[in-house]
Tab-separated table of C-alpha atoms in Angstrom:
chain	number	residue	atom	x	y	z
A	445	MET	CA	2.785	16.108	-65.496
A	446	GLN	CA	3.080	19.653	-66.909
A	447	SER	CA	6.402	18.721	-68.799
A	448	LYS	CA	4.662	15.729	-70.346
A	449	VAL	CA	1.843	17.938	-71.624
A	450	ASN	CA	4.396	20.365	-73.055
A	451	LEU	CA	6.118	17.568	-74.939
A	452	PHE	CA	2.916	16.745	-76.838
A	453	ASN	CA	1.866	20.289	-77.271
A	454	ARG	CA	5.157	21.528	-78.962
A	455	PRO	CA	4.472	24.241	-81.579
A	456	LEU	CA	4.827	23.409	-85.257
A	457	PRO	CA	8.131	24.275	-86.951
A	458	THR	CA	8.153	27.342	-89.116
A	459	ALA	CA	8.939	27.147	-92.799
A	460	GLU	CA	12.473	28.340	-92.240
A	461	GLN	CA	13.019	25.669	-89.601
A	462	ASP	CA	11.577	23.007	-91.784
A	463	ARG	CA	13.774	24.044	-94.731
A	464	ARG	CA	16.860	23.968	-92.433
A	465	TYR	CA	15.846	20.589	-91.046
A	466	GLN	CA	15.542	19.088	-94.603
A	467	LEU	CA	18.858	20.659	-95.606
A	468	ASN	CA	20.636	19.142	-92.749
A	469	TRP	CA	19.269	15.670	-93.489
A	470	GLY	CA	20.146	16.142	-97.134
A	471	ILE	CA	23.828	17.046	-96.228
A	472	VAL	CA	24.016	13.929	-93.961
A	473	GLY	CA	22.636	11.719	-96.732
A	474	ALA	CA	25.026	13.192	-99.291
A	475	LEU	CA	27.935	12.674	-96.903
A	476	LEU	CA	26.906	9.053	-96.211
A	477	THR	CA	26.669	8.433	-100.021
A	478	VAL	CA	30.133	9.878	-100.604
A	479	ILE	CA	31.518	7.717	-97.841
A	480	VAL	CA	29.957	4.551	-99.247
A	481	LEU	CA	31.092	5.250	-102.732
A	482	GLY	CA	34.621	5.988	-101.474
A	483	ILE	CA	34.654	2.780	-99.672
A	484	CYS	CA	33.388	0.787	-102.667
A	485	GLY	CA	35.915	2.563	-104.906
A	486	TYR	CA	38.658	1.747	-102.544
A	487	LEU	CA	37.662	-1.910	-102.339
A	488	PHE	CA	37.400	-2.058	-106.226
A	489	VAL	CA	40.716	-0.454	-106.904
A	490	PHE	CA	42.956	-1.650	-104.127
A	491	GLN	CA	41.155	-4.979	-103.321
A	492	PRO	CA	42.332	-5.585	-99.741
A	493	GLY	CA	43.944	-8.967	-99.303
A	494	THR	CA	45.445	-8.987	-102.697
A	495	LYS	CA	48.719	-7.677	-104.248
A	496	GLU	CA	49.379	-6.358	-107.673
A	497	TYR	CA	52.054	-7.625	-109.971
A	498	SER	CA	52.629	-7.103	-113.720
A	499	ALA	CA	54.032	-8.925	-116.759
A	500	ASP	CA	55.134	-7.768	-120.192
A	501	PHE	CA	53.866	-9.559	-123.286
A	502	THR	CA	55.051	-9.071	-126.797
A	503	GLU	CA	51.469	-9.317	-127.940
A	504	ALA	CA	48.120	-9.532	-126.042
A	505	GLN	CA	45.456	-10.895	-128.424
A	506	ALA	CA	44.334	-13.301	-125.693
A	507	VAL	CA	44.745	-11.026	-122.613
A	508	ARG	CA	41.714	-9.110	-121.361
A	509	SER	CA	40.768	-7.470	-118.043
A	510	GLY	CA	39.079	-10.041	-115.788
A	511	VAL	CA	40.914	-13.043	-117.165
A	512	ASP	CA	41.430	-15.613	-114.485
A	513	VAL	CA	44.899	-16.000	-112.918
A	514	ARG	CA	45.860	-19.475	-111.665
A	515	VAL	CA	48.717	-21.124	-109.774
A	516	ALA	CA	48.911	-24.949	-110.196
A	517	GLY	CA	45.411	-24.848	-111.632
A	518	ILE	CA	43.863	-22.967	-108.653
A	519	SER	CA	42.328	-19.559	-109.127
A	520	VAL	CA	44.255	-16.900	-107.131
A	521	GLY	CA	43.284	-13.642	-108.791
A	522	SER	CA	42.433	-11.956	-112.073
A	523	VAL	CA	43.849	-9.509	-114.568
A	524	SER	CA	43.142	-5.984	-113.538
A	525	ASP	CA	44.527	-3.767	-116.370
A	526	VAL	CA	46.098	-4.114	-119.834
A	527	GLU	CA	48.415	-1.117	-120.935
A	528	LEU	CA	49.878	-0.680	-124.313
A	529	LEU	CA	53.557	0.464	-124.184
A	530	ASP	CA	56.057	1.303	-127.023
A	531	ASP	CA	57.243	-2.224	-127.817
A	532	ARG	CA	55.251	-4.399	-125.396
A	533	VAL	CA	52.005	-4.852	-123.545
A	534	ARG	CA	51.955	-4.375	-119.719
A	535	VAL	CA	49.531	-6.680	-118.140
A	536	LYS	CA	48.730	-5.933	-114.468
A	537	PHE	CA	47.059	-8.586	-112.295
A	538	ARG	CA	46.209	-9.048	-108.665
A	539	VAL	CA	46.665	-12.301	-106.616
A	540	ASP	CA	46.028	-13.264	-103.041
A	541	LYS	CA	48.535	-11.942	-100.567
A	542	ASP	CA	49.176	-15.519	-99.357
A	543	VAL	CA	50.592	-16.433	-102.810
A	544	PHE	CA	54.313	-15.899	-103.041
A	545	LEU	CA	55.693	-15.005	-106.398
A	546	GLY	CA	59.510	-15.064	-106.697
A	547	ASP	CA	61.832	-12.995	-108.818
A	548	ALA	CA	62.082	-15.815	-111.418
A	549	THR	CA	58.327	-16.424	-111.760
A	550	THR	CA	57.053	-17.368	-115.288
A	551	ALA	CA	53.756	-16.520	-116.848
A	552	SER	CA	51.892	-18.097	-119.700
A	553	MET	CA	48.534	-17.763	-121.372
A	554	LYS	CA	46.764	-21.055	-121.736
A	555	MET	CA	43.442	-22.108	-123.377
A	556	LEU	CA	40.530	-23.124	-121.203
A	557	THR	CA	38.896	-25.242	-123.982
A	558	THR	CA	39.498	-26.065	-127.612
A	559	VAL	CA	36.763	-23.657	-128.659
A	560	GLY	CA	37.993	-20.628	-126.737
A	561	GLY	CA	38.643	-19.019	-123.420
A	562	TYR	CA	41.989	-18.225	-121.789
A	563	TYR	CA	43.503	-17.994	-118.382
A	564	MET	CA	46.973	-16.803	-117.055
A	565	ALA	CA	49.018	-19.616	-115.486
A	566	LEU	CA	51.738	-18.565	-113.064
A	567	THR	CA	54.706	-20.708	-112.011
A	568	PRO	CA	56.249	-19.283	-108.836
A	569	MET	CA	60.043	-19.443	-108.835
A	570	GLY	CA	62.910	-17.694	-107.197
A	571	THR	CA	63.653	-16.893	-103.528
A	572	ALA	CA	63.275	-13.027	-103.541
A	573	ASP	CA	59.828	-11.417	-103.882
A	574	LEU	CA	58.914	-10.281	-107.354
A	575	GLY	CA	57.714	-6.935	-106.021
A	576	ASP	CA	57.137	-4.114	-108.493
A	577	LYS	CA	59.357	-5.586	-111.236
A	578	PRO	CA	57.362	-6.961	-114.181
A	579	ILE	CA	57.814	-10.359	-115.468
A	580	PRO	CA	59.973	-9.903	-118.586
A	581	PRO	CA	58.843	-11.157	-121.990
A	582	GLU	CA	61.507	-13.896	-121.905
A	583	ARG	CA	59.582	-15.509	-119.116
A	584	VAL	CA	56.204	-15.056	-120.714
A	585	SER	CA	54.678	-17.391	-123.298
A	586	MET	CA	51.540	-17.507	-125.381
A	587	PRO	CA	49.545	-20.424	-126.663
A	588	TYR	CA	50.373	-19.306	-130.281
A	589	SER	CA	51.857	-16.182	-131.774
A	590	LEU	CA	50.723	-14.897	-135.065
A	591	LEU	CA	53.777	-12.716	-135.410
A	592	GLU	CA	56.149	-15.645	-134.900
A	593	THR	CA	54.059	-17.812	-137.394
A	594	PHE	CA	54.379	-15.238	-140.145
A	595	GLN	CA	58.005	-14.610	-139.430
A	596	GLN	CA	58.821	-18.331	-139.564
A	597	ALA	CA	56.589	-19.092	-142.486
A	598	THR	CA	57.718	-16.314	-144.730
A	599	PRO	CA	61.188	-17.526	-145.527
A	600	LYS	CA	59.914	-21.078	-146.061
A	601	VAL	CA	57.239	-19.854	-148.447
A	602	GLN	CA	59.845	-17.854	-150.360
A	603	LYS	CA	61.952	-20.999	-150.943
A	604	ILE	CA	59.078	-22.757	-152.645
A	605	LYS	CA	59.544	-22.945	-156.423
A	606	ALA	CA	56.405	-21.944	-158.104
A	607	THR	CA	57.037	-23.668	-161.518
A	608	PRO	CA	56.850	-27.331	-160.138
A	609	VAL	CA	53.735	-26.478	-158.170
A	610	ARG	CA	52.117	-24.902	-161.252
A	611	GLU	CA	52.891	-27.973	-163.295
A	612	THR	CA	51.654	-30.410	-160.691
A	613	MET	CA	48.299	-28.425	-160.492
A	614	SER	CA	48.034	-28.504	-164.203
A	615	GLN	CA	48.623	-32.217	-164.463
A	616	LEU	CA	46.090	-32.855	-161.794
A	617	ASN	CA	43.553	-30.788	-163.538
A	618	GLU	CA	44.148	-32.646	-166.799
A	619	ALA	CA	43.818	-35.983	-165.059
A	620	LEU	CA	40.510	-35.114	-163.553
A	621	GLU	CA	39.230	-33.705	-166.936
A	622	ASP	CA	40.247	-36.828	-168.845
A	623	GLN	CA	38.735	-39.344	-166.396
A	624	PRO	CA	35.373	-37.945	-165.218
A	625	GLU	CA	33.910	-41.482	-165.268
A	626	SER	CA	36.472	-42.751	-162.703
A	627	ILE	CA	35.430	-39.942	-160.254
A	628	ARG	CA	31.770	-40.721	-160.909
A	629	ASN	CA	32.397	-44.465	-160.093
A	630	THR	CA	34.387	-43.560	-156.933
A	631	VAL	CA	31.480	-41.446	-155.841
A	632	THR	CA	29.061	-44.184	-156.562
A	633	THR	CA	31.074	-46.650	-154.628
A	634	PHE	CA	31.141	-44.432	-151.586
A	635	ASN	CA	27.405	-43.985	-151.878
A	636	ARG	CA	26.837	-47.707	-151.915
A	637	MET	CA	29.120	-48.236	-149.000
A	638	PHE	CA	27.174	-45.655	-146.953
A	639	ASP	CA	23.893	-47.318	-147.947
A	640	ASN	CA	25.239	-50.672	-146.620
A	641	ILE	CA	26.237	-49.063	-143.429
A	642	LEU	CA	22.782	-47.544	-143.026
A	643	ARG	CA	21.164	-50.883	-143.938
A	644	GLN	CA	23.331	-52.600	-141.304
A	645	GLN	CA	22.164	-49.984	-138.762
A	646	ASP	CA	18.490	-50.728	-139.619
A	647	GLN	CA	19.135	-54.498	-139.083
A	648	ALA	CA	20.787	-53.824	-135.842
A	649	GLY	CA	17.841	-51.757	-134.799
A	650	ASP	CA	15.427	-54.461	-135.847
A	651	PHE	CA	17.500	-57.074	-133.673
A	652	VAL	CA	17.304	-54.791	-130.657
A	653	LYS	CA	13.601	-54.401	-131.188
A	654	VAL	CA	13.127	-58.204	-131.347
A	655	MET	CA	15.228	-58.614	-128.162
A	656	SER	CA	13.159	-55.914	-126.546
A	657	GLU	CA	9.878	-57.675	-127.356
A	658	TYR	CA	11.290	-60.994	-126.188
A	659	SER	CA	12.468	-59.412	-122.830
A	660	THR	CA	9.007	-57.831	-122.477
A	661	THR	CA	7.219	-61.107	-123.085
A	662	VAL	CA	9.410	-63.012	-120.660
A	663	ASN	CA	8.876	-60.246	-118.040
A	664	GLN	CA	5.096	-60.381	-118.499
A	665	ASN	CA	5.109	-64.172	-117.928
A	666	GLY	CA	7.600	-63.850	-115.113
A	667	ASP	CA	5.108	-64.848	-112.384
A	668	LEU	CA	4.264	-68.081	-114.182
A	669	LEU	CA	8.023	-68.791	-114.779
A	670	LEU	CA	8.835	-67.950	-111.133
A	671	SER	CA	6.070	-70.243	-109.758
A	672	LEU	CA	7.255	-73.126	-112.022
A	673	MET	CA	10.885	-72.620	-110.815
A	674	ARG	CA	9.773	-72.558	-107.186
A	675	ASN	CA	7.697	-75.848	-107.615
A	676	MET	CA	10.622	-77.471	-109.350
A	677	SER	CA	12.841	-76.415	-106.613
A	678	THR	CA	10.603	-77.842	-103.912
A	679	PHE	CA	10.268	-81.100	-105.830
A	680	PHE	CA	14.013	-81.625	-106.328
A	681	ALA	CA	14.816	-80.604	-102.767
A	682	ALA	CA	12.291	-83.118	-101.391
A	683	ALA	CA	13.563	-85.755	-103.904
A	684	GLU	CA	17.138	-85.148	-102.771
A	685	VAL	CA	16.180	-85.769	-99.100
A	686	ASN	CA	13.996	-88.775	-99.859
A	687	LEU	CA	16.770	-90.237	-101.961
A	688	ALA	CA	19.233	-89.831	-99.180
A	689	GLY	CA	16.801	-91.534	-96.739
A	690	PHE	CA	16.144	-94.377	-99.169
A	691	LYS	CA	19.890	-94.985	-99.365
A	692	SER	CA	20.045	-95.027	-95.655
A	693	TYR	CA	17.043	-97.525	-95.508
A	694	LEU	CA	18.762	-99.851	-98.008
A	695	THR	CA	22.040	-99.791	-95.991
A	696	ASN	CA	20.278	-100.473	-92.662
A	697	THR	CA	18.098	-103.269	-94.146
A	698	THR	CA	21.276	-104.834	-95.633
A	699	GLN	CA	23.007	-104.754	-92.288
A	700	ILE	CA	19.887	-106.371	-90.543
A	701	VAL	CA	19.814	-109.181	-93.097
A	702	GLN	CA	23.579	-109.810	-92.608
A	703	ARG	CA	23.221	-109.950	-88.810
A	704	LEU	CA	20.281	-112.384	-88.995
A	705	ALA	CA	22.013	-114.824	-91.392
A	706	PRO	CA	24.266	-116.331	-88.717
A	707	VAL	CA	21.322	-116.853	-86.384
A	708	LEU	CA	19.343	-118.593	-88.968
A	709	ASN	CA	21.905	-121.114	-90.034
A	710	VAL	CA	19.576	-124.010	-89.230
A	711	TYR	CA	17.208	-122.671	-91.825
A	712	LEU	CA	19.968	-121.664	-94.251
A	713	ASN	CA	18.579	-123.764	-97.030
A	714	ASN	CA	15.394	-121.890	-96.857
A	715	VAL	CA	16.723	-118.442	-95.944
A	716	ASP	CA	19.595	-118.277	-98.485
A	717	PRO	CA	17.421	-118.080	-101.594
A	718	ILE	CA	15.409	-115.276	-100.009
A	719	ALA	CA	18.713	-113.433	-99.071
A	720	SER	CA	20.008	-113.848	-102.639
A	721	ARG	CA	16.857	-112.388	-104.003
A	722	PHE	CA	16.979	-109.645	-101.409
A	723	ASP	CA	20.588	-108.789	-102.402
A	724	ALA	CA	19.664	-108.619	-106.064
A	725	LEU	CA	16.755	-106.305	-105.192
A	726	VAL	CA	19.049	-104.085	-103.196
A	727	ALA	CA	21.605	-104.003	-106.013
A	728	LYS	CA	18.864	-102.783	-108.452
A	729	ALA	CA	17.684	-100.188	-105.956
A	730	ARG	CA	21.295	-98.953	-105.550
A	731	GLU	CA	21.655	-98.685	-109.307
A	732	LEU	CA	18.426	-96.597	-109.454
A	733	VAL	CA	19.798	-94.376	-106.779
A	734	LYS	CA	23.122	-93.877	-108.713
A	735	GLN	CA	21.105	-92.919	-111.761
A	736	ALA	CA	18.823	-90.501	-109.904
A	737	GLU	CA	21.691	-88.664	-108.047
A	738	PRO	CA	23.229	-87.141	-111.292
A	739	ALA	CA	19.715	-86.114	-112.487
A	740	ILE	CA	18.972	-84.259	-109.304
A	741	ALA	CA	22.383	-82.587	-109.393
A	742	ASN	CA	21.798	-81.375	-112.984
A	743	ALA	CA	18.415	-80.084	-112.008
A	744	LYS	CA	19.816	-78.163	-109.118
A	745	GLU	CA	22.532	-76.502	-111.460
A	746	MET	CA	19.735	-75.656	-113.923
A	747	LEU	CA	17.757	-74.020	-111.083
A	748	ALA	CA	20.862	-72.178	-109.860
A	749	GLY	CA	21.281	-70.741	-113.343
A	750	LEU	CA	17.610	-69.680	-113.483
A	751	GLN	CA	17.914	-68.179	-110.018
A	752	LYS	CA	20.635	-65.810	-111.335
A	753	THR	CA	18.497	-64.537	-114.213
A	754	ILE	CA	15.059	-64.203	-112.515
A	755	ALA	CA	14.493	-61.707	-109.852
A	756	PRO	CA	12.099	-62.201	-107.035
A	757	ASP	CA	9.383	-60.152	-108.836
A	758	GLY	CA	9.620	-62.420	-111.906
A	759	THR	CA	11.593	-60.015	-114.175
A	760	LEU	CA	14.872	-60.826	-115.883
A	761	GLN	CA	18.108	-59.522	-114.413
A	762	LEU	CA	21.701	-59.540	-115.716
A	763	ASN	CA	23.456	-59.642	-112.314
A	764	ASP	CA	22.895	-61.843	-109.139
A	765	SER	CA	22.894	-58.938	-106.795
A	766	GLU	CA	19.245	-59.881	-105.748
A	767	LYS	CA	18.748	-63.742	-105.874
A	768	THR	CA	15.467	-65.460	-105.718
A	769	PHE	CA	15.124	-67.566	-102.636
A	770	LEU	CA	14.405	-71.253	-103.496
A	771	ALA	CA	13.926	-74.438	-101.495
A	772	THR	CA	17.131	-75.885	-102.991
A	773	ASN	CA	19.039	-73.152	-101.033
A	774	VAL	CA	18.008	-74.812	-97.780
A	775	CYS	CA	19.869	-77.791	-96.430
A	776	ILE	CA	18.094	-79.987	-93.756
A	777	PRO	CA	20.540	-82.267	-91.805
A	778	SER	CA	19.176	-85.809	-92.053
A	779	PRO	CA	20.649	-89.318	-92.296
A	780	GLY	CA	22.630	-89.660	-95.492
A	781	VAL	CA	22.467	-85.733	-96.187
A	782	THR	CA	25.637	-83.700	-95.573
A	783	CYS	CA	25.213	-79.885	-95.217
């Protein structure tokens, strides 16, 4: 119990002890800071997990530190340093250790986009490791070289004869001065052509506007059109079933009359006129059935076309991914109806 009391009743440190205590913590903090900075510097300079290579360029207008390095279009590292030598530019770059670069590897600078940006493309070749040997300029290429352009253009420009060029320019100048009206007419023609193009664009816009209004109107009346289509579908579906039943009724009635005729031979003189009239009536009924069948078929085709263009909510649609369900889509097996 006495030891616990002594722990809480420790005397306050003197000024010298406090100064020494603060100094010790300052030294420890400084050492930790130096260690952290050393680790960060090591990671930044040596980049563990990567290996450094180099390549010699004849010029380096597109090479900068931090430029992406790729193999087969995949980023594997970046340019770490650009050093100017006597007759070349030494470019150092670091890539992942897993990437093998042989002693015949080639390097080329390529454009990322047409408006700017570059990256270094490596093509690993060879069996032995590239090691510390830089890739020579013979295996290094640039997207374009200003030095080569001027070197190749200078002798060709020197071969151009100035007198014919001067005479050609003089004749062109005289032709333009003598015929200013032709130039004015040409410009006027181009202006009219552009005016016609703009007018056609306005007409196309008006056509699209009219089609939009038509589509909006149709969609607004979609419920009415959908209701009408459903009623027509129900009517023609029922008509088709009733027509098939009527055909079956005519067939069965004809068979009954044919079976009763032999039994009523005694009354043939009286029955035959009735049978003849009945046959004539059946023939007319069959003719009406033949005329009704194509009409119903055409109506079903028309409804099928409407079904593809009208969605279940009454709006127009251009595909048949969501069809409207109609009564004509249902087939009920019955006498004379084949499903």
